[in-house]
Coordinates of C-alpha atoms and ligand atoms in Angstrom, one line a residue:
M1 CA 106.9 88.8 98.1
A2 CA 104.1 89.2 100.5
L3 CA 100.8 90.4 99.3
F4 CA 99.0 90.9 102.6
G5 CA 100.3 93.3 105.3
T6 CA 99.1 93.7 108.9
N7 CA 95.7 94.9 107.6
G8 CA 95.0 93.3 104.2
V9 CA 96.5 94.6 100.9
R10 CA 97.2 98.4 100.8
G11 CA 98.7 100.8 98.3
V12 CA 98.2 103.9 96.2
A13 CA 95.2 103.6 93.9
N14 CA 96.0 102.9 90.2
V15 CA 99.7 102.6 91.1
E16 CA 99.8 99.5 93.3
M17 CA 96.1 99.1 93.8
T18 CA 95.1 98.7 90.1
P19 CA 91.8 97.1 88.8
E20 CA 93.9 94.3 87.4
M21 CA 95.4 93.5 90.7
A22 CA 92.1 93.8 92.5
M23 CA 90.5 91.4 90.0
S24 CA 93.3 88.8 90.4
L25 CA 93.1 89.0 94.2
A26 CA 89.3 88.5 94.0
K27 CA 89.8 85.6 91.7
S28 CA 92.2 84.1 94.2
I29 CA 89.8 84.6 97.1
G30 CA 86.9 83.3 95.1
T31 CA 88.9 80.2 94.1
F32 CA 89.9 79.6 97.8
R33 CA 86.4 80.0 99.2
N34 CA 83.6 79.6 96.7
G35 CA 80.2 80.8 97.8
K36 CA 78.2 83.9 98.5
F37 CA 80.3 87.0 99.0
A38 CA 79.3 90.4 100.5
V39 CA 81.3 93.3 99.1
G40 CA 81.5 96.7 100.7
M41 CA 83.7 99.8 100.6
D42 CA 84.6 103.0 102.4
T43 CA 84.1 106.4 100.8
R44 CA 87.4 106.6 98.9
H45 CA 87.3 108.1 95.4
S46 CA 88.9 104.9 93.9
G47 CA 86.5 102.7 95.7
A48 CA 84.1 102.2 92.8
M49 CA 86.9 101.3 90.4
L50 CA 88.3 98.6 92.7
K51 CA 84.9 97.3 93.9
N52 CA 83.8 96.6 90.4
A53 CA 87.0 94.8 89.6
V54 CA 86.6 92.7 92.7
I55 CA 83.1 91.9 91.9
A56 CA 84.0 90.8 88.3
G57 CA 86.8 88.6 89.7
L58 CA 84.5 86.9 92.2
L59 CA 81.8 86.3 89.6
S60 CA 84.3 84.7 87.2
T61 CA 85.1 82.0 89.7
G62 CA 81.4 81.2 90.1
C63 CA 80.8 83.1 93.4
S64 CA 77.7 85.1 93.8
V65 CA 78.0 88.7 95.2
V66 CA 75.9 90.9 97.4
D67 CA 77.0 94.5 96.7
L68 CA 76.6 96.5 100.0
G69 CA 77.8 99.8 98.7
I70 CA 79.4 102.2 101.1
A71 CA 79.4 100.9 104.7
P72 CA 81.7 100.8 107.7
T73 CA 84.0 97.7 107.9
P74 CA 82.3 96.3 111.0
C75 CA 78.9 96.8 109.3
V76 CA 80.1 94.6 106.4
Q77 CA 81.5 92.1 108.9
Y78 CA 78.1 92.0 110.7
Y79 CA 76.3 91.3 107.4
V80 CA 78.8 88.6 106.4
K81 CA 78.3 86.8 109.8
R82 CA 74.6 86.7 109.3
H83 CA 74.0 86.4 105.5
A84 CA 77.1 85.4 103.5
D85 CA 79.9 82.8 103.3
A86 CA 82.7 85.4 103.1
G87 CA 83.3 89.1 102.4
M88 CA 85.7 91.6 100.7
I89 CA 86.1 95.2 101.8
I90 CA 87.6 98.0 99.7
T91 CA 89.2 100.3 102.3
A92 CA 92.6 101.8 103.3
S93 CA 91.2 102.5 106.8
H94 CA 93.1 105.5 108.2
N95 CA 95.6 106.0 105.3
P96 CA 95.6 109.3 103.2
P97 CA 93.0 109.8 100.3
E98 CA 95.2 108.5 97.5
Y99 CA 95.5 105.0 99.1
N100 CA 93.1 102.2 98.9
G101 CA 93.2 98.5 100.0
I102 CA 91.3 95.2 100.1
K103 CA 90.7 92.9 103.0
G104 CA 89.1 89.5 103.2
I105 CA 86.4 88.6 105.8
A106 CA 85.8 85.0 106.9
G107 CA 82.3 83.5 107.1
D108 CA 82.0 84.2 110.9
G109 CA 82.6 87.9 110.2
T110 CA 86.2 88.0 111.6
E111 CA 89.2 89.1 109.5
M112 CA 90.7 86.3 107.4
S113 CA 93.3 84.4 109.3
R114 CA 97.0 84.5 108.3
Q115 CA 96.9 80.9 107.1
D116 CA 94.0 81.7 104.8
E117 CA 95.8 84.7 103.5
A118 CA 98.9 82.6 102.8
A119 CA 96.8 80.1 100.9
I120 CA 95.2 82.9 98.9
E121 CA 98.6 84.4 98.2
K122 CA 99.8 81.1 96.7
I123 CA 96.8 81.1 94.3
Y124 CA 97.5 84.7 93.4
F125 CA 101.1 84.2 92.5
A126 CA 100.6 80.9 90.8
R127 CA 97.5 82.2 89.0
T128 CA 95.7 79.0 89.5
F129 CA 92.3 80.6 89.4
K130 CA 89.1 78.7 89.1
N131 CA 87.4 79.7 85.8
A132 CA 83.7 79.0 85.9
N133 CA 81.9 77.8 82.8
W134 CA 79.9 80.6 81.1
S135 CA 76.6 79.3 82.6
E136 CA 78.0 79.1 86.1
T137 CA 79.5 82.6 86.4
G138 CA 78.0 84.4 89.4
S139 CA 75.2 87.0 89.7
V140 CA 75.0 90.2 91.7
A141 CA 72.3 91.5 94.1
C142 CA 72.3 94.7 96.1
A143 CA 71.5 95.0 99.8
D144 CA 71.5 97.7 102.5
P145 CA 73.4 96.3 105.5
K146 CA 73.0 99.5 107.6
P147 CA 69.6 99.2 109.3
E148 CA 70.3 95.7 110.6
Y149 CA 73.8 96.8 111.9
I150 CA 72.4 99.9 113.6
D151 CA 69.6 97.9 115.2
G152 CA 72.1 95.3 116.3
I153 CA 74.1 97.9 118.2
V154 CA 70.9 99.4 119.7
N155 CA 69.9 95.9 121.0
A156 CA 73.4 95.1 122.2
V157 CA 73.6 98.2 124.5
D158 CA 71.2 99.4 127.2
A159 CA 69.3 101.7 124.9
E160 CA 66.7 102.6 127.5
A161 CA 69.3 103.9 130.0
I162 CA 71.0 105.9 127.2
R163 CA 67.8 107.4 125.9
A164 CA 66.7 108.5 129.4
K165 CA 69.8 110.8 129.5
R166 CA 69.1 112.7 126.4
F167 CA 72.8 113.2 125.7
T168 CA 74.2 115.8 123.3
V169 CA 76.9 114.2 121.1
V170 CA 79.0 115.8 118.4
C171 CA 80.2 113.3 115.8
D172 CA 83.0 113.8 113.3
T173 CA 82.8 111.0 110.7
G174 CA 85.5 112.6 108.6
C175 CA 83.6 112.1 105.4
G176 CA 84.2 108.4 105.8
A177 CA 81.9 105.4 105.9
A178 CA 80.5 106.1 109.4
S179 CA 78.8 109.2 107.8
V180 CA 76.1 106.8 106.7
T181 CA 75.7 105.0 110.1
T182 CA 77.0 106.7 113.3
P183 CA 74.8 109.9 113.2
F184 CA 71.7 107.6 112.7
L185 CA 72.8 105.2 115.4
L186 CA 73.2 108.1 117.9
R187 CA 69.8 109.5 117.0
K188 CA 68.2 106.1 117.6
L189 CA 69.8 106.2 121.0
G190 CA 67.9 109.4 121.8
C191 CA 70.9 111.7 121.5
K192 CA 70.8 115.2 120.2
V193 CA 73.3 114.8 117.4
I194 CA 75.6 117.5 115.8
T195 CA 77.6 116.3 112.8
L196 CA 80.9 117.4 111.4
N197 CA 82.3 116.2 108.0
A198 CA 79.3 113.9 107.6
Q199 CA 79.0 114.2 103.8
V200 CA 80.4 111.2 101.9
D201 CA 83.5 112.6 100.1
G202 CA 86.5 110.5 99.2
T203 CA 88.8 113.5 98.9
F204 CA 88.4 113.9 102.7
P205 CA 88.2 117.7 102.6
G206 CA 87.5 118.1 106.3
R207 CA 90.4 116.3 107.9
N208 CA 92.8 113.3 107.4
P209 CA 91.1 109.9 107.6
E210 CA 93.2 109.2 110.7
P211 CA 91.5 110.8 113.7
T212 CA 94.6 111.7 115.8
G213 CA 94.4 114.2 118.6
N214 CA 95.7 117.0 116.4
E215 CA 93.5 116.2 113.4
I216 CA 90.2 116.7 115.2
N217 CA 90.5 120.2 116.7
D218 CA 87.2 121.2 115.1
L219 CA 85.5 118.5 117.0
K220 CA 87.1 119.6 120.3
A221 CA 85.9 123.1 119.7
A222 CA 82.4 122.0 118.7
V223 CA 82.0 119.9 121.8
K224 CA 82.8 122.9 124.0
T225 CA 80.6 125.3 122.0
A226 CA 77.7 122.9 122.1
G227 CA 78.2 122.0 125.8
A228 CA 78.1 118.4 124.6
N229 CA 78.5 115.4 126.8
L230 CA 80.7 113.7 124.3
G231 CA 82.5 114.0 120.9
V232 CA 83.2 111.0 118.7
A233 CA 85.4 110.6 115.6
H234 CA 86.1 107.7 113.3
D235 CA 88.7 106.6 110.8
A236 CA 87.6 106.2 107.1
D237 CA 86.2 102.7 107.6
A238 CA 85.0 103.2 111.1
D239 CA 86.4 100.1 112.8
R240 CA 87.9 102.6 115.2
A241 CA 86.5 105.4 117.3
V242 CA 88.1 108.0 119.4
F243 CA 86.5 110.4 121.8
I244 CA 86.5 114.0 123.1
D245 CA 85.4 114.4 126.7
D246 CA 82.9 117.0 128.0
K247 CA 85.7 119.4 128.6
G248 CA 86.8 119.3 124.9
R249 CA 89.9 117.2 125.6
F250 CA 91.0 114.3 123.4
V251 CA 90.9 111.0 125.3
N252 CA 94.1 109.1 124.7
E253 CA 93.4 105.8 123.0
D254 CA 95.2 103.8 125.7
V255 CA 93.1 105.6 128.3
L256 CA 90.0 104.8 126.2
L257 CA 90.9 101.1 126.2
A258 CA 91.5 101.3 130.0
L259 CA 88.2 103.0 130.9
M260 CA 86.2 100.6 128.8
T261 CA 88.0 97.7 130.4
Q262 CA 87.2 99.2 133.8
Y263 CA 83.5 99.5 132.9
K264 CA 83.3 95.9 131.7
L265 CA 85.2 94.5 134.7
Q266 CA 83.1 96.5 137.2
R267 CA 80.1 94.7 135.9
K268 CA 81.8 91.3 135.8
P269 CA 84.9 91.0 138.0
G270 CA 87.0 87.9 137.7
S271 CA 87.0 88.0 133.9
T272 CA 89.7 88.0 131.2
V273 CA 90.6 90.9 128.9
V274 CA 92.9 90.6 125.8
T275 CA 95.2 93.3 124.3
P276 CA 98.5 93.4 122.4
V277 CA 101.9 93.7 124.2
S278 CA 102.1 97.3 123.0
S279 CA 99.1 98.5 125.2
S280 CA 99.5 100.5 128.4
S281 CA 100.1 98.9 131.8
L282 CA 96.9 100.8 132.8
I283 CA 95.0 97.7 131.6
E284 CA 96.9 95.5 134.1
D285 CA 96.3 98.0 137.0
I286 CA 92.6 97.9 136.3
A287 CA 92.4 94.1 135.9
K288 CA 94.1 93.7 139.3
Q289 CA 91.5 95.9 140.9
Y290 CA 88.8 93.6 139.7
D291 CA 90.4 90.2 140.3
S292 CA 90.8 89.8 136.5
N293 CA 93.6 88.8 134.2
V294 CA 95.1 90.2 131.0
I295 CA 96.3 88.1 128.1
W296 CA 98.9 89.9 126.0
T297 CA 99.0 89.1 122.3
M298 CA 100.9 89.9 119.1
V299 CA 100.1 93.4 117.7
G300 CA 97.2 93.2 115.2
S301 CA 93.5 93.1 115.9
I302 CA 93.1 89.6 114.3
H303 CA 95.4 88.2 117.1
V304 CA 93.3 89.9 119.8
A305 CA 90.0 88.7 118.3
R306 CA 91.1 85.1 117.9
K307 CA 92.5 85.0 121.4
M308 CA 89.3 86.5 122.8
M309 CA 87.3 83.7 121.1
E310 CA 89.6 81.1 122.4
V311 CA 89.6 82.2 126.1
G312 CA 86.0 83.6 126.3
A313 CA 87.3 87.1 127.1
I314 CA 84.8 89.7 128.3
F315 CA 86.5 92.5 126.3
G316 CA 89.5 93.3 124.3
G317 CA 91.1 95.8 122.0
E318 CA 94.1 97.8 120.9
G319 CA 95.5 101.1 122.1
N320 CA 94.6 102.8 118.9
G321 CA 90.8 103.2 119.3
G322 CA 90.1 99.7 118.0
L323 CA 87.8 98.1 120.6
I324 CA 86.2 94.6 120.4
F325 CA 82.9 93.8 122.0
P326 CA 82.4 90.0 122.0
E327 CA 78.7 90.3 122.9
F328 CA 78.2 91.9 119.4
Q329 CA 81.0 90.6 117.2
Y330 CA 84.7 89.6 117.2
C331 CA 86.1 92.5 115.4
R332 CA 87.0 96.2 116.0
D333 CA 83.8 98.2 115.8
G334 CA 83.6 102.0 115.9
G335 CA 79.8 102.1 116.0
M336 CA 79.7 99.7 118.9
S337 CA 82.4 101.7 120.7
A338 CA 80.2 104.8 120.5
G339 CA 77.2 102.9 121.7
S340 CA 79.1 101.4 124.6
M341 CA 80.7 104.7 125.6
L342 CA 77.2 106.2 125.9
E343 CA 76.0 103.2 127.9
M344 CA 79.0 103.7 130.3
L345 CA 78.1 107.4 130.8
A346 CA 74.4 106.5 131.3
K347 CA 74.9 103.6 133.7
T348 CA 77.7 105.2 135.8
G349 CA 76.1 108.6 135.9
R350 CA 79.6 110.1 135.7
K351 CA 81.0 112.6 133.2
L352 CA 83.6 111.3 130.9
S353 CA 86.1 113.9 132.1
D354 CA 85.7 112.6 135.7
I355 CA 86.2 109.0 134.7
V356 CA 89.4 109.9 132.7
D357 CA 90.8 112.1 135.5
A358 CA 90.3 109.3 138.1
L359 CA 92.6 106.9 136.2
P360 CA 96.3 106.6 137.0
S361 CA 98.4 108.4 134.5
Y362 CA 101.3 107.0 132.5
S363 CA 103.8 108.7 130.3
S364 CA 105.0 107.2 127.0
V365 CA 107.7 107.9 124.4
K366 CA 107.8 106.5 120.8
E367 CA 110.9 106.4 118.7
K368 CA 111.6 104.8 115.3
I369 CA 115.0 103.9 113.9
K370 CA 115.9 103.1 110.3
C371 CA 117.1 99.6 110.0
K372 CA 117.8 97.4 106.9
D373 CA 118.3 94.2 108.7
K374 CA 115.5 94.2 111.3
D375 CA 115.5 90.5 112.0
R376 CA 119.2 90.2 112.7
V377 CA 119.2 93.2 115.1
L378 CA 116.2 91.9 117.0
K379 CA 117.7 88.5 117.2
S380 CA 120.9 89.9 118.7
I381 CA 118.9 91.9 121.3
E382 CA 116.9 88.8 122.1
D383 CA 120.1 86.9 122.7
D384 CA 121.4 89.6 125.0
V385 CA 118.1 89.5 127.0
R386 CA 118.2 85.7 127.4
R387 CA 121.9 85.8 128.4
E388 CA 121.3 88.5 131.0
K389 CA 118.0 86.7 132.1
A390 CA 116.3 90.1 132.0
K391 CA 112.5 90.1 132.7
A392 CA 111.1 90.2 129.2
D393 CA 108.0 89.2 127.1
L394 CA 108.9 87.9 123.6
T395 CA 105.3 87.6 122.3
D396 CA 105.9 90.2 119.6
G397 CA 109.3 91.9 119.5
I398 CA 111.1 92.3 122.8
K399 CA 109.3 93.9 125.7
I400 CA 111.7 94.5 128.6
F401 CA 110.4 95.2 132.1
R402 CA 112.3 97.5 134.5
P403 CA 111.3 98.8 137.9
E404 CA 110.3 102.2 136.3
G405 CA 108.2 100.7 133.5
W406 CA 108.8 98.8 130.2
V407 CA 110.2 99.3 126.8
L408 CA 109.1 97.4 123.6
V409 CA 111.5 97.0 120.7
R410 CA 109.6 95.8 117.6
A411 CA 110.1 95.6 113.8
S412 CA 107.6 97.4 111.6
G413 CA 105.6 95.0 109.5
T414 CA 105.7 97.2 106.4
E415 CA 108.7 99.5 106.6
P416 CA 112.5 99.1 107.1
I417 CA 112.3 100.5 110.6
I418 CA 112.4 99.3 114.2
R419 CA 110.0 100.9 116.6
V420 CA 110.8 101.6 120.3
F421 CA 108.0 102.3 122.6
A422 CA 108.5 103.0 126.3
E423 CA 106.0 103.6 129.2
S424 CA 106.6 104.7 132.7
R425 CA 104.8 106.6 135.5
T426 CA 106.9 109.7 134.8
D427 CA 108.1 111.6 131.8
S428 CA 111.7 111.1 132.7
G429 CA 111.2 107.4 133.3
A430 CA 109.7 106.9 129.9
R431 CA 112.5 109.0 128.3
T432 CA 115.2 106.9 130.1
L433 CA 113.6 103.6 129.0
A434 CA 113.2 104.8 125.4
D435 CA 116.9 105.8 125.3
Y436 CA 117.8 102.4 126.7
G437 CA 115.7 100.7 123.9
V438 CA 117.3 102.9 121.2
G439 CA 120.7 102.1 122.6
L440 CA 120.0 98.4 122.3
V441 CA 119.0 98.8 118.6
N442 CA 122.0 101.0 117.8
K443 CA 124.4 98.5 119.4
Y444 CA 123.7 96.0 116.6
N445 CA 122.3 98.3 113.8
R446 CA 125.3 98.8 111.5
Ligands
LIG1 MG1 90.1 101.3 110.2

């Protein structure tokens, strides 16, 4: 049984995510990496219950703890990098309110590696916890990580250029952790700030924690009504940010990744950007324009971040609003995304709607197919691809290139389904490719 999924441990609070389980996990992590831990959480109702169990577990192994309270995931990561040996965050990111989760942070502020997670899992299941002698159990201090994080972003972007523009920004923090950072960050950048859902509330009364295009209609309307330059929304732990342009239109996450890539490469052509195989070909189109290259990784921000460190990439991210700015830190950062977006608008002097409309457009289709034996089906498709010598990328799943575009067939990490994702210049091209991908799965899915 695997404990860790793509994004740490997740489940329904007090069903899978019980205090007992949280404490055992914390004991395992504290046994694996003894030292000073920073612990933070998003705004979920069950956060306090799980955080206190985590803290107790860490203390029992002799670790000391700095309790950071409610803070965005990247804010905790920034604190760990500067002040602690490791971190633990209580969050279920974009999942519905009844969920919660726990993820581990390495000493450099990045997400814990898969190898570390495997070692922790081993301790968890074998219950070989370190039990500190009574006089060596840990102690707890409290700290506020927010001012340093906000100032860090202000210093990492061209704050003077942004302030000179006096932007109007509407920000929908969805009652999540960014409610305690993003509005204050924007104000420090000289913006006129209008907030939506900025009260801390783990029942998420305003909208779902996942800021999809359909979820943030209030934000779209508010941007139009206020005549704002920009709208920004976060998921519950604010490692992701999505944007609304000055015309009140949702900026597709793949387009967001592309326009930020474009901005970074304009300023430093001949660089490297990193993104998962599931991202749009837009990234490649832009990289070509600026003599730059793209490195495609497995899906999951940890793979993107580690590869970026390895190759010294200028920028990277996922097509879901998770952008990584290496000049600040090697993790997805919704606050830094907002700051960088404002810098782009200030330095280019262009409206976001103009930048979006000038990019080439792609069409995509997503399908999912129920499948009990994912590995066997994918292996059979892979054999076909090798036999036919089709142009394909096998980094993560099977990505097949055709003249009209590409189709990616990939197993879900958490559910018994296979996902098919196709992209083409035209709607009909994407549909044809998706049908082709579904056909490949159905051929072996019995
Ligand atoms: Mg998140």
